[in-house]
Amino acid sequence: MKSKKIVLSGLFIALGVVVPMIFHTVNLAGPIFLPMHIPVLLAGFLLGPVYGGIVGIICPVISGLATGMPPLMPNMPIMAFELCGYGILTGFLYNKTRMLYPSLIGAMIGGRIFAIVGAFVVSITVAPAVHPLMFVVGGLGKAIPGMIVQLIAIPLLMELINRSEVAQNLLQ
């Protein structure tokens, strides 16, 4: 099972890099539609909190280094905190409750708290001009379309995965 989770983590990391590139290619802004979040949230739901958190950390780092999206400073480390939180929390909450929407919404709120912590760490280390609360809250209004996309797409994707015999064989 561990080998399958490692391979599937690699798949979600690849999606976390490629999906934002596709969005940018067709002029759909990442900070608005949050395309990197969807593979991380799915990883948390399907692989659990540990692998979901690892996928969440690695996606913005690889994407930032390979494509410049997110910008390496100050956004990339803050996103790594935030997406790590999404992966951990979706995995943890879903494993405990088996309820999709409460797990998703809890992770979306908790991930923003992780982002505030990440912004605080960035502000005391490499970017003193970053105000943690303003950084996260300031981006929140812009991210509402992406949050709506997540609330629609994640349950639909989870339903497709749960109905797919191939996906079920991969996850067992």
mmCIF file with all atom_site columns, C-alpha atoms in Angstrom:
data_model
loop_
_atom_site.group_PDB
_atom_site.id
_atom_site.type_symbol
_atom_site.label_atom_id
_atom_site.label_alt_id
_atom_site.label_comp_id
_atom_site.label_asym_id
_atom_site.label_entity_id
_atom_site.label_seq_id
_atom_site.pdbx_PDB_ins_code
_atom_site.Cartn_x
_atom_site.Cartn_y
_atom_site.Cartn_z
_atom_site.occupancy
_atom_site.B_iso_or_equiv
_atom_site.pdbx_formal_charge
_atom_site.auth_seq_id
_atom_site.auth_comp_id
_atom_site.auth_asym_id
_atom_site.auth_atom_id
_atom_site.pdbx_PDB_model_num
ATOM 1   C CA . MET A 1 1   ? 0.000   0.000  0.000   1.00 0.00 ? 1   MET A CA 1
ATOM 2   C CA . LYS A 1 2   ? 2.837   2.385  0.804   1.00 0.00 ? 2   LYS A CA 1
ATOM 3   C CA . SER A 1 3   ? 4.239   2.041  -2.729  1.00 0.00 ? 3   SER A CA 1
ATOM 4   C CA . LYS A 1 4   ? 0.835   2.819  -4.242  1.00 0.00 ? 4   LYS A CA 1
ATOM 5   C CA . LYS A 1 5   ? 0.499   5.917  -2.074  1.00 0.00 ? 5   LYS A CA 1
ATOM 6   C CA . ILE A 1 6   ? 3.950   7.119  -3.107  1.00 0.00 ? 6   ILE A CA 1
ATOM 7   C CA . VAL A 1 7   ? 3.136   6.629  -6.804  1.00 0.00 ? 7   VAL A CA 1
ATOM 8   C CA . LEU A 1 8   ? -0.263  8.308  -6.431  1.00 0.00 ? 8   LEU A CA 1
ATOM 9   C CA . SER A 1 9   ? 1.402   11.159 -4.541  1.00 0.00 ? 9   SER A CA 1
ATOM 10  C CA . GLY A 1 10  ? 3.675   11.624 -7.545  1.00 0.00 ? 10  GLY A CA 1
ATOM 11  C CA . LEU A 1 11  ? 0.618   11.741 -9.797  1.00 0.00 ? 11  LEU A CA 1
ATOM 12  C CA . PHE A 1 12  ? -1.053  14.397 -7.628  1.00 0.00 ? 12  PHE A CA 1
ATOM 13  C CA . ILE A 1 13  ? 2.184   16.423 -7.510  1.00 0.00 ? 13  ILE A CA 1
ATOM 14  C CA . ALA A 1 14  ? 2.406   16.281 -11.303 1.00 0.00 ? 14  ALA A CA 1
ATOM 15  C CA . LEU A 1 15  ? -1.219  17.422 -11.555 1.00 0.00 ? 15  LEU A CA 1
ATOM 16  C CA . GLY A 1 16  ? -0.464  20.189 -9.045  1.00 0.00 ? 16  GLY A CA 1
ATOM 17  C CA . VAL A 1 17  ? 2.194   21.521 -11.420 1.00 0.00 ? 17  VAL A CA 1
ATOM 18  C CA . VAL A 1 18  ? 0.498   20.878 -14.776 1.00 0.00 ? 18  VAL A CA 1
ATOM 19  C CA . VAL A 1 19  ? -3.078  21.985 -14.004 1.00 0.00 ? 19  VAL A CA 1
ATOM 20  C CA . PRO A 1 20  ? -1.999  25.560 -13.043 1.00 0.00 ? 20  PRO A CA 1
ATOM 21  C CA . MET A 1 21  ? 0.096   25.726 -16.219 1.00 0.00 ? 21  MET A CA 1
ATOM 22  C CA . ILE A 1 22  ? -3.002  24.855 -18.260 1.00 0.00 ? 22  ILE A CA 1
ATOM 23  C CA . PHE A 1 23  ? -5.027  27.525 -16.434 1.00 0.00 ? 23  PHE A CA 1
ATOM 24  C CA . HIS A 1 24  ? -2.369  30.152 -17.166 1.00 0.00 ? 24  HIS A CA 1
ATOM 25  C CA . THR A 1 25  ? -2.161  29.058 -20.806 1.00 0.00 ? 25  THR A CA 1
ATOM 26  C CA . VAL A 1 26  ? -5.839  29.860 -21.285 1.00 0.00 ? 26  VAL A CA 1
ATOM 27  C CA . ASN A 1 27  ? -5.566  33.097 -19.260 1.00 0.00 ? 27  ASN A CA 1
ATOM 28  C CA . LEU A 1 28  ? -7.367  31.873 -16.130 1.00 0.00 ? 28  LEU A CA 1
ATOM 29  C CA . ALA A 1 29  ? -5.514  33.440 -13.211 1.00 0.00 ? 29  ALA A CA 1
ATOM 30  C CA . GLY A 1 30  ? -4.189  31.047 -10.559 1.00 0.00 ? 30  GLY A CA 1
ATOM 31  C CA . PRO A 1 31  ? -4.857  33.309 -7.547  1.00 0.00 ? 31  PRO A CA 1
ATOM 32  C CA . ILE A 1 32  ? -8.503  33.496 -8.594  1.00 0.00 ? 32  ILE A CA 1
ATOM 33  C CA . PHE A 1 33  ? -9.258  29.878 -9.590  1.00 0.00 ? 33  PHE A CA 1
ATOM 34  C CA . LEU A 1 34  ? -6.722  28.115 -7.296  1.00 0.00 ? 34  LEU A CA 1
ATOM 35  C CA . PRO A 1 35  ? -5.969  25.218 -9.676  1.00 0.00 ? 35  PRO A CA 1
ATOM 36  C CA . MET A 1 36  ? -3.124  23.816 -7.551  1.00 0.00 ? 36  MET A CA 1
ATOM 37  C CA . HIS A 1 37  ? -5.462  23.328 -4.605  1.00 0.00 ? 37  HIS A CA 1
ATOM 38  C CA . ILE A 1 38  ? -7.646  20.693 -6.285  1.00 0.00 ? 38  ILE A CA 1
ATOM 39  C CA . PRO A 1 39  ? -4.968  17.957 -6.660  1.00 0.00 ? 39  PRO A CA 1
ATOM 40  C CA . VAL A 1 40  ? -3.788  18.623 -3.094  1.00 0.00 ? 40  VAL A CA 1
ATOM 41  C CA . LEU A 1 41  ? -7.306  18.386 -1.664  1.00 0.00 ? 41  LEU A CA 1
ATOM 42  C CA . LEU A 1 42  ? -7.912  15.169 -3.609  1.00 0.00 ? 42  LEU A CA 1
ATOM 43  C CA . ALA A 1 43  ? -4.624  13.748 -2.324  1.00 0.00 ? 43  ALA A CA 1
ATOM 44  C CA . GLY A 1 44  ? -5.718  14.441 1.234   1.00 0.00 ? 44  GLY A CA 1
ATOM 45  C CA . PHE A 1 45  ? -9.094  12.779 0.698   1.00 0.00 ? 45  PHE A CA 1
ATOM 46  C CA . LEU A 1 46  ? -7.720  9.736  -1.107  1.00 0.00 ? 46  LEU A CA 1
ATOM 47  C CA . LEU A 1 47  ? -4.288  9.208  0.437   1.00 0.00 ? 47  LEU A CA 1
ATOM 48  C CA . GLY A 1 48  ? -4.750  10.506 3.973   1.00 0.00 ? 48  GLY A CA 1
ATOM 49  C CA . PRO A 1 49  ? -3.197  13.303 6.002   1.00 0.00 ? 49  PRO A CA 1
ATOM 50  C CA . VAL A 1 50  ? 0.490   12.367 5.748   1.00 0.00 ? 50  VAL A CA 1
ATOM 51  C CA . TYR A 1 51  ? 0.648   11.972 1.985   1.00 0.00 ? 51  TYR A CA 1
ATOM 52  C CA . GLY A 1 52  ? -1.815  14.823 1.462   1.00 0.00 ? 52  GLY A CA 1
ATOM 53  C CA . GLY A 1 53  ? 0.430   17.122 3.516   1.00 0.00 ? 53  GLY A CA 1
ATOM 54  C CA . ILE A 1 54  ? 3.540   16.032 1.624   1.00 0.00 ? 54  ILE A CA 1
ATOM 55  C CA . VAL A 1 55  ? 1.823   16.645 -1.730  1.00 0.00 ? 55  VAL A CA 1
ATOM 56  C CA . GLY A 1 56  ? 0.744   20.056 -0.428  1.00 0.00 ? 56  GLY A CA 1
ATOM 57  C CA . ILE A 1 57  ? 4.295   21.063 0.469   1.00 0.00 ? 57  ILE A CA 1
ATOM 58  C CA . ILE A 1 58  ? 5.933   19.757 -2.691  1.00 0.00 ? 58  ILE A CA 1
ATOM 59  C CA . CYS A 1 59  ? 3.494   21.130 -5.326  1.00 0.00 ? 59  CYS A CA 1
ATOM 60  C CA . PRO A 1 60  ? 4.186   24.861 -4.857  1.00 0.00 ? 60  PRO A CA 1
ATOM 61  C CA . VAL A 1 61  ? 7.926   24.278 -4.409  1.00 0.00 ? 61  VAL A CA 1
ATOM 62  C CA . ILE A 1 62  ? 8.309   22.352 -7.678  1.00 0.00 ? 62  ILE A CA 1
ATOM 63  C CA . SER A 1 63  ? 5.919   24.632 -9.533  1.00 0.00 ? 63  SER A CA 1
ATOM 64  C CA . GLY A 1 64  ? 7.638   27.761 -8.217  1.00 0.00 ? 64  GLY A CA 1
ATOM 65  C CA . LEU A 1 65  ? 11.099  26.498 -9.167  1.00 0.00 ? 65  LEU A CA 1
ATOM 66  C CA . ALA A 1 66  ? 10.029  25.136 -12.572 1.00 0.00 ? 66  ALA A CA 1
ATOM 67  C CA . THR A 1 67  ? 7.591   27.806 -13.744 1.00 0.00 ? 67  THR A CA 1
ATOM 68  C CA . GLY A 1 68  ? 7.910   30.803 -11.429 1.00 0.00 ? 68  GLY A CA 1
ATOM 69  C CA . MET A 1 69  ? 4.287   30.230 -10.343 1.00 0.00 ? 69  MET A CA 1
ATOM 70  C CA . PRO A 1 70  ? 3.901   30.906 -7.473  1.00 0.00 ? 70  PRO A CA 1
ATOM 71  C CA . PRO A 1 71  ? 6.635   33.524 -7.185  1.00 0.00 ? 71  PRO A CA 1
ATOM 72  C CA . LEU A 1 72  ? 9.426   32.165 -5.000  1.00 0.00 ? 72  LEU A CA 1
ATOM 73  C CA . MET A 1 73  ? 9.221   35.029 -2.504  1.00 0.00 ? 73  MET A CA 1
ATOM 74  C CA . PRO A 1 74  ? 7.085   35.544 -0.547  1.00 0.00 ? 74  PRO A CA 1
ATOM 75  C CA . ASN A 1 75  ? 4.259   33.474 -2.086  1.00 0.00 ? 75  ASN A CA 1
ATOM 76  C CA . MET A 1 76  ? 5.801   30.016 -2.535  1.00 0.00 ? 76  MET A CA 1
ATOM 77  C CA . PRO A 1 77  ? 6.642   29.261 1.112   1.00 0.00 ? 77  PRO A CA 1
ATOM 78  C CA . ILE A 1 78  ? 3.286   30.648 2.262   1.00 0.00 ? 78  ILE A CA 1
ATOM 79  C CA . MET A 1 79  ? 1.485   28.462 -0.282  1.00 0.00 ? 79  MET A CA 1
ATOM 80  C CA . ALA A 1 80  ? 3.522   25.463 0.873   1.00 0.00 ? 80  ALA A CA 1
ATOM 81  C CA . PHE A 1 81  ? 2.222   26.011 4.415   1.00 0.00 ? 81  PHE A CA 1
ATOM 82  C CA . GLU A 1 82  ? -1.336  26.554 3.174   1.00 0.00 ? 82  GLU A CA 1
ATOM 83  C CA . LEU A 1 83  ? -1.458  23.559 0.844   1.00 0.00 ? 83  LEU A CA 1
ATOM 84  C CA . CYS A 1 84  ? 0.219   21.346 3.438   1.00 0.00 ? 84  CYS A CA 1
ATOM 85  C CA . GLY A 1 85  ? -2.626  22.324 5.749   1.00 0.00 ? 85  GLY A CA 1
ATOM 86  C CA . TYR A 1 86  ? -5.202  21.465 3.092   1.00 0.00 ? 86  TYR A CA 1
ATOM 87  C CA . GLY A 1 87  ? -3.682  18.032 2.535   1.00 0.00 ? 87  GLY A CA 1
ATOM 88  C CA . ILE A 1 88  ? -3.345  17.230 6.230   1.00 0.00 ? 88  ILE A CA 1
ATOM 89  C CA . LEU A 1 89  ? -6.763  18.515 7.207   1.00 0.00 ? 89  LEU A CA 1
ATOM 90  C CA . THR A 1 90  ? -8.766  16.926 4.380   1.00 0.00 ? 90  THR A CA 1
ATOM 91  C CA . GLY A 1 91  ? -7.115  13.598 5.113   1.00 0.00 ? 91  GLY A CA 1
ATOM 92  C CA . PHE A 1 92  ? -7.575  13.865 8.867   1.00 0.00 ? 92  PHE A CA 1
ATOM 93  C CA . LEU A 1 93  ? -11.145 15.197 8.826   1.00 0.00 ? 93  LEU A CA 1
ATOM 94  C CA . TYR A 1 94  ? -12.340 12.782 6.145   1.00 0.00 ? 94  TYR A CA 1
ATOM 95  C CA . ASN A 1 95  ? -10.750 9.789  7.904   1.00 0.00 ? 95  ASN A CA 1
ATOM 96  C CA . LYS A 1 96  ? -12.531 10.793 11.135  1.00 0.00 ? 96  LYS A CA 1
ATOM 97  C CA . THR A 1 97  ? -15.961 11.781 9.797   1.00 0.00 ? 97  THR A CA 1
ATOM 98  C CA . ARG A 1 98  ? -16.342 10.228 6.328   1.00 0.00 ? 98  ARG A CA 1
ATOM 99  C CA . MET A 1 99  ? -18.303 13.388 5.466   1.00 0.00 ? 99  MET A CA 1
ATOM 100 C CA . LEU A 1 100 ? -17.044 15.142 2.361   1.00 0.00 ? 100 LEU A CA 1
ATOM 101 C CA . TYR A 1 101 ? -18.405 18.683 2.643   1.00 0.00 ? 101 TYR A CA 1
ATOM 102 C CA . PRO A 1 102 ? -17.567 19.232 6.339   1.00 0.00 ? 102 PRO A CA 1
ATOM 103 C CA . SER A 1 103 ? -14.071 17.873 5.694   1.00 0.00 ? 103 SER A CA 1
ATOM 104 C CA . LEU A 1 104 ? -13.615 20.105 2.651   1.00 0.00 ? 104 LEU A CA 1
ATOM 105 C CA . ILE A 1 105 ? -14.903 23.246 4.347   1.00 0.00 ? 105 ILE A CA 1
ATOM 106 C CA . GLY A 1 106 ? -12.918 22.536 7.508   1.00 0.00 ? 106 GLY A CA 1
ATOM 107 C CA . ALA A 1 107 ? -9.771  22.088 5.436   1.00 0.00 ? 107 ALA A CA 1
ATOM 108 C CA . MET A 1 108 ? -10.446 25.299 3.482   1.00 0.00 ? 108 MET A CA 1
ATOM 109 C CA . ILE A 1 109 ? -10.711 27.250 6.743   1.00 0.00 ? 109 ILE A CA 1
ATOM 110 C CA . GLY A 1 110 ? -7.809  25.452 8.397   1.00 0.00 ? 110 GLY A CA 1
ATOM 111 C CA . GLY A 1 111 ? -5.610  25.866 5.330   1.00 0.00 ? 111 GLY A CA 1
ATOM 112 C CA . ARG A 1 112 ? -6.014  29.632 5.605   1.00 0.00 ? 112 ARG A CA 1
ATOM 113 C CA . ILE A 1 113 ? -4.843  29.408 9.223   1.00 0.00 ? 113 ILE A CA 1
ATOM 114 C CA . PHE A 1 114 ? -1.793  27.457 8.021   1.00 0.00 ? 114 PHE A CA 1
ATOM 115 C CA . ALA A 1 115 ? -1.249  30.254 5.473   1.00 0.00 ? 115 ALA A CA 1
ATOM 116 C CA . ILE A 1 116 ? -1.277  32.872 8.246   1.00 0.00 ? 116 ILE A CA 1
ATOM 117 C CA . VAL A 1 117 ? 1.331   30.837 10.143  1.00 0.00 ? 117 VAL A CA 1
ATOM 118 C CA . GLY A 1 118 ? 3.380   30.537 6.938   1.00 0.00 ? 118 GLY A CA 1
ATOM 119 C CA . ALA A 1 119 ? 3.125   34.271 6.301   1.00 0.00 ? 119 ALA A CA 1
ATOM 120 C CA . PHE A 1 120 ? 4.235   34.922 9.876   1.00 0.00 ? 120 PHE A CA 1
ATOM 121 C CA . VAL A 1 121 ? 7.277   32.659 9.421   1.00 0.00 ? 121 VAL A CA 1
ATOM 122 C CA . VAL A 1 122 ? 8.115   34.396 6.132   1.00 0.00 ? 122 VAL A CA 1
ATOM 123 C CA . SER A 1 123 ? 7.680   37.821 7.764   1.00 0.00 ? 123 SER A CA 1
ATOM 124 C CA . ILE A 1 124 ? 10.171  37.038 10.552  1.00 0.00 ? 124 ILE A CA 1
ATOM 125 C CA . THR A 1 125 ? 12.701  35.360 8.266   1.00 0.00 ? 125 THR A CA 1
ATOM 126 C CA . VAL A 1 126 ? 12.996  36.439 4.632   1.00 0.00 ? 126 VAL A CA 1
ATOM 127 C CA . ALA A 1 127 ? 10.337  39.075 3.939   1.00 0.00 ? 127 ALA A CA 1
ATOM 128 C CA . PRO A 1 128 ? 9.791   41.458 6.858   1.00 0.00 ? 128 PRO A CA 1
ATOM 129 C CA . ALA A 1 129 ? 7.454   43.614 4.743   1.00 0.00 ? 129 ALA A CA 1
ATOM 130 C CA . VAL A 1 130 ? 4.840   40.814 4.704   1.00 0.00 ? 130 VAL A CA 1
ATOM 131 C CA . HIS A 1 131 ? 1.999   41.413 7.159   1.00 0.00 ? 131 HIS A CA 1
ATOM 132 C CA . PRO A 1 132 ? 0.693   37.861 7.771   1.00 0.00 ? 132 PRO A CA 1
ATOM 133 C CA . LEU A 1 133 ? -2.968  38.592 8.375   1.00 0.00 ? 133 LEU A CA 1
ATOM 134 C CA . MET A 1 134 ? -3.219  41.184 5.590   1.00 0.00 ? 134 MET A CA 1
ATOM 135 C CA . PHE A 1 135 ? -1.423  38.879 3.142   1.00 0.00 ? 135 PHE A CA 1
ATOM 136 C CA . VAL A 1 136 ? -3.929  36.070 3.656   1.00 0.00 ? 136 VAL A CA 1
ATOM 137 C CA . VAL A 1 137 ? -7.088  38.135 4.137   1.00 0.00 ? 137 VAL A CA 1
ATOM 138 C CA . GLY A 1 138 ? -6.152  40.379 1.199   1.00 0.00 ? 138 GLY A CA 1
ATOM 139 C CA . GLY A 1 139 ? -6.047  37.353 -1.116  1.00 0.00 ? 139 GLY A CA 1
ATOM 140 C CA . LEU A 1 140 ? -9.234  35.852 0.261   1.00 0.00 ? 140 LEU A CA 1
ATOM 141 C CA . GLY A 1 141 ? -11.662 38.036 -1.703  1.00 0.00 ? 141 GLY A CA 1
ATOM 142 C CA . LYS A 1 142 ? -9.851  37.288 -4.937  1.00 0.00 ? 142 LYS A CA 1
ATOM 143 C CA . ALA A 1 143 ? -9.956  33.539 -4.185  1.00 0.00 ? 143 ALA A CA 1
ATOM 144 C CA . ILE A 1 144 ? -13.747 33.234 -3.806  1.00 0.00 ? 144 ILE A CA 1
ATOM 145 C CA . PRO A 1 145 ? -14.286 31.935 -7.391  1.00 0.00 ? 145 PRO A CA 1
ATOM 146 C CA . GLY A 1 146 ? -11.659 29.250 -6.756  1.00 0.00 ? 146 GLY A CA 1
ATOM 147 C CA . MET A 1 147 ? -13.309 28.274 -3.490  1.00 0.00 ? 147 MET A CA 1
ATOM 148 C CA . ILE A 1 148 ? -16.628 27.895 -5.304  1.00 0.00 ? 148 ILE A CA 1
ATOM 149 C CA . VAL A 1 149 ? -14.905 25.771 -7.948  1.00 0.00 ? 149 VAL A CA 1
ATOM 150 C CA . GLN A 1 150 ? -13.488 23.567 -5.169  1.00 0.00 ? 150 GLN A CA 1
ATOM 151 C CA . LEU A 1 151 ? -16.892 23.170 -3.511  1.00 0.00 ? 151 LEU A CA 1
ATOM 152 C CA . ILE A 1 152 ? -18.325 21.982 -6.835  1.00 0.00 ? 152 ILE A CA 1
ATOM 153 C CA . ALA A 1 153 ? -15.412 20.104 -8.415  1.00 0.00 ? 153 ALA A CA 1
ATOM 154 C CA . ILE A 1 154 ? -14.075 18.134 -5.429  1.00 0.00 ? 154 ILE A CA 1
ATOM 155 C CA . PRO A 1 155 ? -17.378 16.357 -4.622  1.00 0.00 ? 155 PRO A CA 1
ATOM 156 C CA . LEU A 1 156 ? -17.924 15.618 -8.329  1.00 0.00 ? 156 LEU A CA 1
ATOM 157 C CA . LEU A 1 157 ? -14.389 14.251 -8.727  1.00 0.00 ? 157 LEU A CA 1
ATOM 158 C CA . MET A 1 158 ? -14.705 12.195 -5.536  1.00 0.00 ? 158 MET A CA 1
ATOM 159 C CA . GLU A 1 159 ? -17.985 10.739 -6.840  1.00 0.00 ? 159 GLU A CA 1
ATOM 160 C CA . LEU A 1 160 ? -16.324 9.822  -10.155 1.00 0.00 ? 160 LEU A CA 1
ATOM 161 C CA . ILE A 1 161 ? -13.388 8.256  -8.337  1.00 0.00 ? 161 ILE A CA 1
ATOM 162 C CA . ASN A 1 162 ? -15.668 6.321  -5.978  1.00 0.00 ? 162 ASN A CA 1
ATOM 163 C CA . ARG A 1 163 ? -17.663 4.969  -8.934  1.00 0.00 ? 163 ARG A CA 1
ATOM 164 C CA . SER A 1 164 ? -14.594 4.085  -11.002 1.00 0.00 ? 164 SER A CA 1
ATOM 165 C CA . GLU A 1 165 ? -13.546 0.474  -10.739 1.00 0.00 ? 165 GLU A CA 1
ATOM 166 C CA . VAL A 1 166 ? -10.036 1.328  -11.973 1.00 0.00 ? 166 VAL A CA 1
ATOM 167 C CA . ALA A 1 167 ? -9.613  4.038  -9.325  1.00 0.00 ? 167 ALA A CA 1
ATOM 168 C CA . GLN A 1 168 ? -10.903 1.721  -6.607  1.00 0.00 ? 168 GLN A CA 1
ATOM 169 C CA . ASN A 1 169 ? -8.369  -0.934 -7.618  1.00 0.00 ? 169 ASN A CA 1
ATOM 170 C CA . LEU A 1 170 ? -5.585  1.632  -7.464  1.00 0.00 ? 170 LEU A CA 1
ATOM 171 C CA . LEU A 1 171 ? -6.626  2.856  -4.020  1.00 0.00 ? 171 LEU A CA 1
ATOM 172 C CA . GLN A 1 172 ? -6.967  -0.613 -2.441  1.00 0.00 ? 172 GLN A CA 1
#
